XYZ file of C-alpha atoms in Angstrom:
780
model
C -49.384 -71.760 26.796
C -46.175 -71.906 28.490
C -44.980 -74.934 25.147
C -46.738 -72.016 22.939
C -44.359 -68.992 24.260
C -41.470 -71.164 24.210
C -42.331 -72.100 20.624
C -42.113 -68.293 19.105
C -39.457 -67.430 20.879
C -38.155 -69.498 19.062
C -39.404 -68.647 16.024
C -38.603 -64.960 16.718
C -34.937 -66.034 17.382
C -34.642 -68.563 13.989
C -35.781 -65.285 12.691
C -33.990 -63.243 13.278
C -31.385 -65.703 13.539
C -32.188 -65.233 10.227
C -32.292 -61.615 9.164
C -29.203 -61.129 10.335
C -27.895 -64.255 8.289
C -29.625 -62.710 4.883
C -27.990 -59.170 6.279
C -24.264 -60.966 6.053
C -25.207 -62.513 3.190
C -25.766 -59.028 1.408
C -23.194 -57.219 3.343
C -20.879 -59.596 1.965
C -22.407 -59.824 -1.477
C -22.282 -55.735 -0.709
C -17.957 -56.003 -0.352
C -17.841 -58.379 -2.877
C -19.503 -56.330 -5.830
C -17.666 -53.045 -4.867
C -14.485 -54.311 -2.778
C -13.187 -53.886 -6.520
C -15.090 -50.782 -7.045
C -12.987 -49.311 -4.179
C -9.355 -46.775 -4.929
C -5.959 -47.665 -3.903
C -6.412 -45.761 0.176
C -2.633 -46.559 0.390
C -1.825 -43.569 -1.443
C -2.749 -41.434 0.831
C 0.103 -42.435 3.527
C 2.075 -39.533 0.533
C -0.719 -36.895 0.442
C -0.707 -34.390 -2.295
C -3.491 -33.012 -2.641
C -4.248 -29.825 -5.529
C -2.151 -26.616 -4.390
C -2.528 -23.644 -6.678
C -0.292 -21.285 -7.430
C 1.405 -18.483 -5.492
C 3.499 -15.585 -6.027
C 5.226 -13.706 -3.481
C 7.485 -10.284 -2.937
C 11.021 -10.429 -2.056
C 9.765 -9.605 2.001
C 6.565 -12.398 1.575
C 4.732 -10.625 0.856
C 1.926 -12.361 -1.660
C 0.848 -11.200 -3.973
C -1.815 -13.953 -5.981
C -3.344 -16.788 -6.230
C -3.594 -19.172 -9.270
C -5.987 -22.816 -9.131
C -9.167 -23.897 -8.550
C -8.647 -24.247 -5.030
C -7.006 -21.910 -2.281
C -5.273 -24.738 0.077
C -2.033 -24.342 1.592
C -0.350 -27.916 2.605
C 0.019 -27.789 6.791
C 1.105 -30.795 8.627
C -0.504 -32.157 11.546
C 2.342 -31.450 13.836
C 1.932 -27.432 12.948
C -1.724 -26.955 13.037
C -2.578 -25.506 16.452
C -3.738 -27.811 19.835
C -7.210 -25.955 19.650
C -7.956 -25.714 16.228
C -7.355 -29.573 16.164
C -9.231 -29.681 19.398
C -12.493 -28.256 18.458
C -12.612 -30.220 14.733
C -13.118 -33.188 17.137
C -15.473 -31.821 19.818
C -18.190 -30.510 17.125
C -17.335 -33.649 14.259
C -16.795 -36.556 15.816
C -15.779 -37.423 19.675
C -14.823 -40.096 19.428
C -13.059 -40.357 16.228
C -9.337 -41.556 18.573
C -12.060 -44.409 19.719
C -13.877 -46.199 16.688
C -12.879 -48.682 13.697
C -14.131 -45.593 11.173
C -17.402 -46.163 11.654
C -18.769 -44.797 14.650
C -21.616 -47.433 15.332
C -23.012 -45.571 18.801
C -23.189 -42.336 17.012
C -24.978 -43.628 14.226
C -27.635 -45.623 16.175
C -28.210 -42.250 18.515
C -28.451 -40.058 15.043
C -31.436 -43.220 13.916
C -32.928 -42.435 16.353
C -33.468 -38.792 17.072
C -34.032 -39.283 12.889
C -37.021 -41.119 14.216
C -38.636 -39.482 17.212
C -37.732 -36.208 16.126
C -37.925 -36.155 12.644
C -35.049 -34.365 11.654
C -31.459 -35.232 10.048
C -29.166 -35.550 11.427
C -25.634 -36.962 10.396
C -22.824 -39.094 11.615
C -20.409 -39.560 8.903
C -17.307 -40.161 11.712
C -14.251 -37.910 10.507
C -12.299 -40.691 8.409
C -15.639 -41.013 6.120
C -15.436 -37.440 5.533
C -12.220 -38.460 4.923
C -13.073 -41.148 2.049
C -15.999 -38.478 0.595
C -13.969 -36.111 -0.258
C -11.052 -37.249 -1.520
C -13.260 -39.708 -3.601
C -16.860 -39.667 -3.725
C -19.749 -37.488 -4.626
C -21.977 -35.997 -2.241
C -25.063 -38.128 -3.657
C -26.811 -38.994 -0.979
C -27.256 -43.283 -2.407
C -27.239 -46.534 0.105
C -24.301 -47.046 -2.620
C -22.233 -44.045 -2.046
C -22.032 -44.825 1.922
C -21.658 -48.297 1.921
C -18.625 -47.485 -0.627
C -18.387 -44.609 1.937
C -18.485 -47.033 5.134
C -15.413 -49.494 3.240
C -13.462 -46.793 2.085
C -13.326 -45.667 5.554
C -12.001 -48.805 6.855
C -9.541 -48.984 4.469
C -8.260 -46.067 5.345
C -8.222 -46.987 9.398
C -6.819 -49.983 8.142
C -3.632 -47.945 6.459
C -3.242 -44.613 8.025
C -3.204 -43.692 11.586
C -5.792 -41.106 13.060
C -3.301 -38.023 12.561
C -2.383 -39.063 8.854
C -6.376 -39.048 8.570
C -7.255 -35.655 11.015
C -4.126 -34.189 8.878
C -5.920 -34.579 5.548
C -8.919 -33.530 6.674
C -8.063 -30.894 8.156
C -6.205 -29.727 4.670
C -9.070 -30.999 2.207
C -12.060 -29.752 4.121
C -14.126 -27.236 1.535
C -14.297 -23.862 3.583
C -16.546 -21.464 1.586
C -14.897 -19.056 -0.884
C -12.498 -21.823 -3.001
C -11.414 -22.417 0.090
C -10.060 -25.522 1.047
C -8.373 -26.286 4.243
C -7.762 -24.059 7.711
C -4.517 -22.516 7.053
C -6.796 -21.841 3.674
C -9.745 -21.070 5.611
C -8.075 -18.870 7.775
C -6.295 -16.616 5.629
C -9.634 -15.530 4.103
C -11.050 -14.842 7.042
C -9.115 -13.475 9.344
C -5.584 -13.077 7.745
C -3.753 -14.408 9.150
C -1.566 -17.078 9.565
C -3.437 -20.641 10.870
C -0.575 -21.129 13.011
C -1.723 -17.993 14.759
C -5.482 -18.231 15.477
C -7.327 -17.350 18.303
C -9.495 -20.616 20.836
C -12.456 -17.508 19.733
C -10.749 -18.101 16.240
C -10.607 -21.338 16.267
C -14.041 -22.696 17.379
C -14.533 -19.827 14.307
C -13.420 -21.893 11.476
C -14.291 -25.032 13.194
C -18.251 -24.535 13.230
C -17.469 -23.809 9.032
C -17.279 -27.920 7.340
C -20.701 -28.444 8.617
C -21.827 -25.948 6.241
C -19.366 -23.159 5.124
C -22.669 -20.987 3.407
C -24.798 -20.538 5.946
C -21.614 -20.584 8.471
C -19.426 -18.167 6.832
C -18.626 -15.152 9.391
C -18.328 -12.428 6.578
C -21.865 -13.107 4.404
C -23.882 -14.672 7.823
C -21.688 -12.867 11.165
C -25.990 -13.976 13.497
C -25.199 -17.644 12.392
C -21.076 -18.279 12.456
C -21.560 -17.145 16.117
C -24.182 -19.469 17.098
C -22.329 -21.898 15.687
C -18.903 -21.214 17.325
C -20.445 -20.803 20.857
C -21.355 -24.957 20.279
C -18.654 -25.403 19.156
C -17.181 -24.058 22.130
C -19.415 -25.730 25.229
C -18.777 -28.827 22.415
C -14.857 -28.573 23.401
C -16.420 -27.540 27.054
C -17.801 -31.454 26.982
C -15.800 -33.572 25.343
C -13.315 -32.017 28.092
C -10.732 -29.707 25.040
C -10.933 -26.880 27.350
C -12.466 -25.224 31.227
C -16.221 -23.217 31.472
C -13.477 -20.596 32.059
C -10.979 -21.026 28.723
C -14.710 -21.042 27.002
C -16.069 -17.964 28.935
C -12.998 -16.440 27.851
C -13.446 -17.191 24.477
C -17.410 -16.115 23.919
C -15.741 -12.453 24.938
C -13.618 -12.236 22.728
C -14.110 -10.031 19.608
C -13.248 -10.992 15.861
C -11.705 -8.977 14.263
C -12.800 -10.002 10.629
C -10.692 -9.483 7.545
C -12.561 -6.748 4.930
C -13.783 -8.888 1.782
C -13.026 -6.100 -0.447
C -9.297 -6.445 1.567
C -8.722 -2.490 1.209
C -4.873 -2.010 2.682
C -3.628 -5.219 -0.383
C -0.912 -4.856 -1.984
C -1.470 -4.771 -5.440
C 0.557 -5.873 -7.695
C -2.065 -7.816 -10.453
C -0.232 -7.173 -12.991
C 3.432 -8.569 -11.707
C 1.203 -11.471 -10.444
C -0.351 -12.729 -13.716
C 3.713 -12.146 -15.361
C 4.044 -14.428 -13.692
C 1.840 -16.920 -14.410
C 2.295 -17.306 -17.471
C 5.801 -17.642 -16.871
C 5.338 -20.240 -15.116
C 2.696 -21.814 -17.240
C 4.459 -21.332 -20.285
C 7.195 -24.267 -17.654
C 4.940 -26.324 -16.569
C 1.486 -26.444 -17.922
C -2.206 -26.841 -16.513
C -0.041 -28.599 -13.592
C 1.283 -24.949 -12.098
C -2.098 -24.979 -10.547
C -1.927 -27.615 -9.292
C 1.050 -28.447 -7.965
C 1.845 -25.602 -4.766
C 4.982 -23.778 -6.476
C 5.573 -20.732 -4.726
C 6.870 -18.181 -7.209
C 9.734 -15.171 -5.044
C 9.770 -11.721 -7.175
C 12.306 -9.207 -6.324
C 10.134 -6.514 -5.565
C 9.970 -4.996 -2.315
C 6.259 -4.597 -0.791
C 6.489 -1.387 0.053
C 7.771 -0.672 -3.083
C 5.325 -1.973 -4.879
C 2.838 0.343 -2.696
C 4.111 3.304 -3.064
C 4.575 2.817 -6.966
C 0.819 1.659 -7.284
C -0.174 5.421 -5.348
C 1.738 7.144 -6.819
C 0.607 5.679 -10.541
C -3.038 6.303 -8.972
C -3.078 9.753 -7.857
C -1.288 10.807 -10.672
C -3.552 10.151 -12.820
C -6.393 10.645 -10.507
C -5.228 14.098 -10.275
C -5.145 14.816 -14.103
C -8.473 13.882 -14.734
C -9.940 16.693 -11.605
C -8.586 18.907 -14.607
C -10.585 17.154 -17.529
C -14.037 18.059 -18.100
C -17.045 15.954 -16.362
C -18.563 13.559 -18.475
C -21.602 12.349 -17.053
C -22.447 9.936 -14.576
C -21.586 5.884 -15.408
C -25.296 5.661 -15.533
C -28.877 6.897 -14.751
C -31.389 4.323 -12.359
C -34.752 5.099 -11.698
C -35.618 4.209 -7.487
C -38.281 4.125 -6.164
C -38.837 5.588 -2.954
C -39.942 2.791 -0.488
C -36.859 1.634 1.415
C -36.952 -1.900 0.346
C -37.356 -1.840 -3.246
C -34.790 0.895 -3.030
C -31.862 -1.404 -2.139
C -33.166 -3.534 -4.661
C -33.082 -0.935 -7.153
C -29.188 0.112 -5.552
C -28.029 -2.772 -5.898
C -28.767 -3.160 -9.971
C -27.645 -0.334 -10.292
C -23.915 -0.739 -8.933
C -23.414 -4.454 -9.884
C -21.762 -3.001 -13.871
C -20.767 -0.421 -12.031
C -17.968 -2.427 -9.391
C -14.746 -1.022 -7.600
C -11.700 0.587 -8.115
C -9.505 0.292 -5.533
C -10.307 3.494 -2.848
C -12.387 4.226 -6.056
C -15.850 3.911 -5.110
C -19.088 3.759 -7.116
C -22.455 5.064 -5.843
C -26.679 6.092 -6.077
C -27.167 9.831 -6.141
C -29.967 10.106 -3.573
C -30.121 13.632 -3.571
C -28.148 16.869 -5.804
C -28.433 20.060 -5.546
C -25.327 23.031 -6.439
C -23.956 23.203 -3.247
C -24.465 18.788 -1.402
C -24.798 15.724 -3.031
C -26.210 12.370 -1.379
C -25.591 9.152 -2.566
C -25.651 5.175 -1.550
C -23.168 2.873 -1.529
C -24.225 -1.372 -2.099
C -23.247 -1.271 1.243
C -26.307 0.666 2.766
C -23.436 3.412 4.206
C -24.351 7.071 3.092
C -22.210 9.645 1.626
C -22.469 13.491 1.516
C -20.181 16.033 -0.913
C -19.600 19.422 -0.647
C -17.522 21.837 -1.511
C -14.766 20.818 -3.362
C -15.700 17.589 -3.689
C -18.061 19.079 -5.941
C -15.619 20.577 -8.346
C -15.748 17.991 -11.045
C -18.910 17.817 -11.128
C -20.295 20.767 -11.175
C -20.895 21.088 -14.781
C -23.421 18.811 -14.211
C -24.814 19.834 -11.010
C -26.461 23.352 -12.989
C -29.888 23.364 -13.804
C -29.519 23.958 -17.404
C -26.823 21.034 -18.017
C -27.417 18.407 -20.486
C -28.589 15.187 -20.493
C -26.049 13.497 -20.127
C -24.417 15.213 -17.959
C -26.700 15.617 -14.997
C -26.701 14.487 -11.381
C -29.392 14.549 -10.017
C -31.567 11.216 -8.530
C -30.780 7.515 -9.331
C -26.959 8.496 -11.118
C -24.363 5.886 -10.557
C -21.346 8.310 -10.464
C -18.219 7.577 -8.691
C -16.557 9.179 -5.734
C -12.900 9.158 -3.496
C -12.079 10.566 0.372
C -9.597 13.090 0.567
C -6.190 13.579 2.044
C -8.637 15.129 4.542
C -11.524 12.506 5.120
C -14.114 14.543 2.793
C -15.861 12.620 0.050
C -15.144 13.881 -3.458
C -16.891 13.213 -6.793
C -14.969 11.575 -9.546
C -14.239 9.979 -12.748
C -13.022 6.761 -13.833
C -9.903 7.976 -15.776
C -10.580 7.314 -19.389
C -6.467 7.130 -19.548
C -3.925 4.902 -18.572
C -0.605 4.762 -16.953
C 2.380 2.567 -15.902
C 5.203 2.344 -13.597
C 8.266 0.435 -13.202
C 11.619 0.575 -11.102
C 14.624 -1.641 -10.899
C 17.714 -2.072 -9.482
C 20.072 -0.678 -11.778
C 23.505 -2.477 -9.731
C 21.813 -6.399 -10.951
C 18.231 -5.545 -12.918
C 16.437 -6.626 -10.282
C 12.475 -5.197 -10.802
C 11.908 -3.541 -6.992
C 8.029 -2.201 -7.856
C 5.753 -2.559 -11.242
C 2.377 -1.600 -11.748
C 0.733 -2.062 -15.027
C -2.218 0.180 -15.637
C -4.471 2.149 -13.475
C -6.346 -1.201 -12.608
C -6.089 -4.062 -13.410
C -9.295 -5.456 -13.066
C -10.749 -3.064 -16.368
C -7.435 -3.508 -17.834
C -5.218 -6.193 -17.568
C -2.840 -4.747 -20.680
C 0.804 -4.602 -19.411
C 1.731 -1.221 -20.135
C 4.844 -1.755 -18.811
C 6.093 -4.585 -21.190
C 3.778 -4.551 -23.562
C 3.004 -0.829 -24.721
C 5.158 0.618 -27.375
C 4.490 3.995 -27.110
C 7.366 7.351 -28.836
C 9.662 7.993 -26.182
C 9.716 12.015 -26.937
C 12.852 14.129 -24.818
C 13.156 11.248 -22.348
C 15.405 9.581 -24.996
C 17.100 13.005 -26.248
C 20.165 11.588 -23.348
C 20.434 8.999 -25.730
C 21.235 10.746 -28.575
C 23.800 13.156 -26.871
C 25.792 9.407 -25.754
C 26.737 8.905 -28.853
C 27.490 12.828 -29.318
C 29.891 12.051 -26.579
C 31.867 9.614 -28.702
C 31.915 11.723 -31.923
C 33.921 14.675 -30.122
C 31.060 16.897 -28.683
C 30.850 17.872 -24.403
C 28.877 19.660 -22.098
C 30.410 22.623 -22.576
C 29.329 22.397 -26.659
C 28.335 25.116 -28.688
C 24.781 24.840 -31.078
C 22.377 26.785 -31.835
C 19.011 26.401 -31.127
C 17.364 28.529 -34.336
C 15.170 27.736 -36.391
C 14.837 24.405 -39.090
C 13.262 23.690 -42.168
C 13.295 20.752 -44.483
C 11.466 21.262 -47.784
C 9.732 18.444 -49.525
C 12.841 17.700 -51.840
C 13.903 16.467 -48.774
C 11.565 14.879 -47.036
C 10.250 13.430 -49.705
C 6.577 14.247 -48.515
C 5.475 17.716 -47.051
C 7.222 19.723 -45.609
C 8.721 19.276 -41.917
C 9.202 22.146 -40.114
C 10.394 21.087 -36.390
C 9.184 23.513 -33.067
C 10.666 23.552 -30.024
C 7.730 23.065 -27.450
C 7.280 26.501 -25.668
C 8.448 27.721 -29.418
C 11.472 29.879 -28.188
C 14.072 29.656 -29.771
C 17.115 31.135 -27.895
C 20.223 31.286 -30.070
C 23.442 29.463 -29.138
C 24.177 27.251 -26.183
C 26.014 24.608 -24.109
C 24.756 21.084 -24.713
C 24.142 20.979 -20.656
C 21.416 23.723 -20.883
C 20.410 22.180 -24.281
C 19.468 18.804 -22.144
C 18.001 21.213 -19.305
C 15.509 22.891 -21.119
C 14.860 19.622 -24.184
C 15.790 22.141 -26.606
C 14.691 20.091 -30.038
C 16.662 22.210 -32.108
C 19.587 21.426 -30.974
C 19.260 17.409 -29.711
C 18.578 17.446 -34.504
C 21.941 19.830 -35.487
C 23.903 16.924 -33.164
C 21.846 14.309 -34.599
C 22.866 15.465 -38.309
C 26.603 16.036 -37.582
C 27.193 12.431 -36.210
C 24.549 10.972 -38.787
C 21.512 8.990 -38.018
C 22.730 6.247 -38.461
C 25.743 6.064 -36.223
C 23.301 6.653 -33.454
C 21.025 4.286 -34.281
C 23.920 1.796 -33.512
C 25.121 3.474 -30.431
C 21.021 2.905 -29.183
C 21.668 -0.897 -30.125
C 23.529 -0.755 -26.747
C 21.494 -0.326 -24.418
C 18.699 -2.392 -25.781
C 16.654 -1.268 -27.903
C 15.813 -2.642 -30.741
C 16.960 -0.911 -34.147
C 14.382 -1.307 -36.646
C 11.593 0.886 -33.977
C 14.419 4.098 -34.056
C 14.793 4.399 -37.909
C 17.301 6.122 -39.069
C 16.190 9.317 -39.289
C 16.246 13.302 -38.481
C 12.795 12.747 -35.893
C 14.620 9.765 -34.844
C 16.874 12.914 -31.763
C 12.913 13.748 -30.454
C 12.013 9.884 -29.662
C 10.323 9.355 -32.213
C 10.945 5.782 -32.222
C 8.726 3.300 -30.418
C 9.929 2.085 -26.625
C 8.191 0.301 -24.068
C 8.359 1.774 -20.412
C 10.653 -1.667 -19.160
C 13.088 -0.850 -22.037
C 13.404 2.772 -21.554
C 13.710 1.576 -17.739
C 16.871 -0.553 -18.332
C 18.271 2.293 -20.830
C 18.876 4.052 -18.554
C 20.113 1.932 -15.790
C 23.159 1.663 -18.118
C 24.092 5.266 -17.566
C 22.782 4.575 -13.471
C 25.292 2.302 -12.886
C 28.755 3.006 -14.932
C 27.533 1.503 -18.866
C 26.872 -2.315 -17.816
C 24.064 -3.662 -19.747
C 21.440 -5.243 -17.355
C 18.456 -7.846 -17.591
C 15.291 -6.489 -16.385
C 15.040 -9.525 -13.452
C 11.123 -10.275 -11.985
C 11.468 -13.843 -10.980
C 14.914 -14.904 -8.236
C 12.948 -18.769 -6.820
C 10.363 -20.937 -7.689
C 10.412 -23.878 -4.531
C 8.003 -27.046 -4.740
C 5.409 -27.166 -2.073
C 7.603 -29.033 0.372
C 9.625 -25.865 0.267
C 12.623 -27.438 -2.580
C 14.701 -25.241 -4.766
C 13.526 -25.989 -8.576
C 14.446 -22.516 -9.780
C 17.259 -19.770 -8.955
C 18.326 -17.027 -10.260
C 21.742 -16.525 -9.874
C 23.429 -12.952 -9.516
C 24.167 -10.587 -11.620
C 26.974 -10.643 -13.624
C 28.834 -6.944 -14.251
C 32.311 -7.180 -15.818
C 33.631 -6.238 -19.396
C 31.231 -8.405 -21.487
C 28.342 -6.796 -20.392
C 29.277 -3.121 -21.567
C 27.557 -1.022 -22.699
C 29.279 2.400 -23.333
C 32.299 3.604 -21.485
C 32.452 4.526 -18.149
C 33.477 7.888 -18.331
C 30.158 8.425 -21.099
C 27.597 7.296 -18.749
C 29.976 9.529 -15.931
C 29.313 12.492 -18.045
C 25.677 11.724 -19.801
C 23.807 11.148 -15.948
C 26.438 15.059 -14.871
C 23.745 16.110 -17.863
C 20.653 14.158 -16.624
C 21.625 15.888 -12.885
C 21.558 19.540 -14.006
C 17.784 18.806 -16.076
C 17.385 17.902 -12.279
C 18.874 21.676 -10.417
C 18.102 23.652 -13.086
C 15.970 22.036 -16.157
C 12.556 20.903 -16.978
C 12.960 17.781 -14.009
C 13.567 20.684 -11.354
C 10.143 19.585 -9.495
C 12.462 15.934 -8.355
C 15.012 18.171 -7.038
C 12.917 20.714 -5.090
C 11.076 17.698 -3.782
C 13.767 15.187 -2.374
C 16.616 17.530 -2.422
C 18.276 14.719 -2.834
C 22.271 15.364 -5.019
C 22.315 12.469 -6.639
C 18.978 13.295 -8.615
C 19.708 12.454 -12.990
C 16.285 12.183 -15.505
C 14.607 14.072 -18.485
C 10.856 14.507 -19.435
C 9.620 13.389 -22.037
C 6.782 15.383 -24.052
C 5.764 14.216 -27.497
C 4.590 15.472 -30.486
C 0.676 17.134 -29.546
C 0.943 15.979 -26.254
C 0.312 11.971 -26.495
C 2.723 10.813 -24.421
C 4.253 11.654 -21.251
C 7.076 10.401 -19.099
C 9.961 10.293 -16.631
C 12.775 8.850 -16.566
C 15.813 9.049 -14.273
C 17.747 7.543 -11.481
C 19.420 7.802 -8.354
C 22.537 4.953 -7.101
C 19.892 2.323 -6.284
C 16.786 3.502 -7.852
C 15.954 3.490 -11.793
C 12.366 5.038 -12.102
C 10.246 5.443 -15.515
C 6.693 7.280 -15.275
C 4.577 7.252 -18.888
C 1.116 7.836 -19.346
C -1.057 8.102 -22.170
C -4.309 6.681 -23.709
C -4.363 3.259 -25.268
C -6.150 4.530 -28.417
C -3.385 7.452 -28.725
C -4.325 11.251 -28.574
C -3.755 14.831 -26.674
C -4.251 14.516 -23.603
C -5.791 17.511 -22.395
C -7.489 20.740 -24.258
C -4.157 22.194 -22.808
C -2.144 19.838 -23.071
C 0.397 18.369 -20.329
C 4.083 17.667 -19.780
C 6.156 14.710 -18.826
C 6.995 17.904 -15.839
C 3.131 17.761 -15.067
C 2.053 14.915 -15.587
C 4.638 11.763 -15.189
C 7.130 13.643 -12.929
C 4.981 13.417 -9.665
C 4.666 10.010 -9.828
C 8.542 9.419 -10.578
C 9.189 11.825 -7.648
C 6.287 10.189 -5.015
C 7.608 6.848 -5.781
C 11.479 8.002 -5.189
C 10.558 9.604 -1.616
C 9.310 6.048 -0.808
C 12.200 3.898 -2.488
C 14.884 6.404 -1.354
C 14.205 6.956 2.497
C 17.347 5.592 4.593
C 19.212 5.530 1.775
C 22.528 7.458 1.749
C 23.139 9.902 -0.980
C 26.191 8.479 -3.103
C 27.197 10.712 -5.754
C 28.709 9.069 -8.841
C 32.868 8.948 -8.462
C 34.391 10.648 -11.564
C 36.362 7.502 -13.400
C 39.481 7.973 -15.215
C 39.260 9.389 -18.474
C 37.371 12.100 -17.504
C 38.897 15.795 -16.304
C 37.192 18.746 -15.551
C 38.133 22.208 -16.682
C 35.992 25.702 -16.448
C 33.743 23.932 -14.055
C 32.619 21.082 -17.049
C 33.700 17.560 -17.984
C 35.443 16.209 -20.416
C 36.950 12.875 -22.120
C 40.879 13.519 -21.634
C 41.669 13.550 -24.935
C 38.395 16.023 -25.776
C 39.443 18.560 -23.189
C 38.915 22.833 -24.410
C 40.799 22.799 -27.217
C 40.362 19.530 -28.971
C 36.863 18.752 -28.736
C 33.727 20.003 -31.304
C 33.624 23.403 -29.401
C 30.437 24.554 -31.630
C 28.262 23.738 -34.139
C 26.091 25.958 -36.581
C 27.086 29.186 -34.805
C 30.182 30.984 -36.172
C 33.109 29.002 -35.172
C 32.050 25.727 -36.377
C 34.557 23.396 -34.749
C 38.163 23.227 -33.428
C 38.374 19.021 -33.546
C 41.067 17.336 -35.355
C 40.238 15.966 -39.390
C 39.508 12.307 -37.720
C 37.309 12.914 -35.220
C 34.557 13.432 -37.642
C 35.906 11.517 -39.879
C 33.144 9.681 -42.358
C 30.503 11.920 -39.872
C 27.774 13.705 -42.425
C 27.287 17.390 -42.019
C 24.410 17.004 -42.478
C 22.090 13.062 -42.492
C 19.203 12.957 -44.802
C 17.211 10.057 -45.507
C 18.116 8.255 -48.559
C 15.431 8.745 -51.586
C 13.967 5.688 -50.525
C 13.912 5.773 -47.286
C 11.613 9.795 -47.458
C 8.977 8.459 -48.120
C 8.068 8.213 -44.585
C 9.870 10.635 -42.804
C 7.526 12.515 -41.337
C 4.637 9.368 -40.540
C 7.646 8.618 -38.020
C 7.490 12.201 -36.324
C 3.411 12.116 -35.782
């Protein structure tokens, strides 16, 4: 019996030894077969993950991020200790002890799987790095074997801290966030270095299942996972029970996924993306470039809010166009939620303009619901715009009733009002006239709805905002702000125009007779400006405006040029007005100030702008006199609302309204800022039934921005340059002082200028016959 048992044991031992040898042989064969397939892991000693392009304001506020993966590379030394401890505790407690594979953990997982029928993983942090960097997520024996072999290799070539650094920067944590730095910004809106123990535990719970443990969409599961992480940290000795208890009590403030306070500069970020892609190609999205712009965050926010408010205020004056759509709403709560979600799926919010579905409506009250379940009650003034749709006799497409999808916004009083998504568009740009640095740029009402950048891409007629450039040209031909010009009717017959007769009018339809140029610009008199252009000659004026950066070809040398019938962009207008603001120098609008790589090495840095005689566009005295006239426009003329609101002596500007109120403008400046506001439809049409003006529509936008941009900025009067004298309360060139320049035009005393003053300048610049066919088309 004993001999039999002995033989059985010997056979069992032999079988086990043979099995072990067989396994070793299989393992050896597997290693020999798979080893050639393994990548060179030594390259990870210089870990370079895909890092997105990031765009910032001058004061460091993130305004854009481009790349498949949101990620920020943070060295292990800068990782918070609480986060490192939390991740090791919950993902791989024996990380610093095992050689890449945790045999104890593996055995424990196998037993748990056999005993309880669960699927418990046993991948170490090193294995996860091997899988995330080099392998797919498929569950096959080959992949698991490669993962194990790679883990051993990683441990041979890299230190534990290097492996942990890669893990903390590489792991996917939901919402395109890769690495804990990106996750900290995504979920808590703060840099990783600032997170608390409670937040670290919440983040450390994400790798196991980023979707399931997402604190935004699944806060209950995320909370349960956070508590588990804290318990594990206590078990491993990383924190005390008291620290864990305190962390459990800490309320977590998650970042609002809609980011209502986010700085909106999407048109700027997109412009930078295009510039970077043109330079660096596809690597733009993976090399971790950081681009600093000249934007100032507070000014960008002010410009965005001012433009949106101006456009929404305009919408309040327009007729009600009806709900966006109508949905059939069931009576049961569950079905109602689904119907609301479906109805709003194609109608996203636009910033603070929110989509809602009407649940009940009558002439005195509308109750609506949002996709998140919030109920809104709209009464009183909040119903004004939609009043036409609340009448029982309203046309079906206008009717506000149960199931109607409408847009709402909050009033300054905290109540709700019905509004409508604008069809009109707008643009605002501000720059520093001293160096051309762009301080704010808003290319449209909502980048999500219309990515067209109206600041740089919209070629529109500038209307009367172009008149200062005609007056600037006239100053060089002997005109002065005191020159009298007749504001009387003009008529150009078919023989002159080469087409239908042209009878231009002043905007208000009135004629006031002789007036000086200063008052004519204040009141934006068309007849006066046309007569001035007739005198100096359209071709001379066309050459002169080129000094400001305008394209001569887009301003044909015909009389309608006096009324701004050419084409400009808001950016061109800002750069041109900067010439008046800075004493006569051309500046190039500049946006990008610096480009660095992910290590902070400077790749591109914009040199300081040069202002010397090589960049002079117009004489300093010309800029001074025109600026004084633009100051009068703000004090006494069509821009007076700016003066009333800001009460500053250093404000200058000009309104612009094109024929039939198709475009409205306000362009103006103080010593440190030039701002240009434009409003119009992408497909040109009249702005409103009664028409709008630059003073009613664009000027309030400019004023609201300047209120923020000039806060704390001292008033800086324009210094009087050489070559200018003051006589009888008016500014003159010293060689065109009273008795020497043009005293009047089109009135009884024609002029007292020396003959050479007007040499070569036609009194009436009539287009040549071959040019006549398009004169009225240009004016329209």
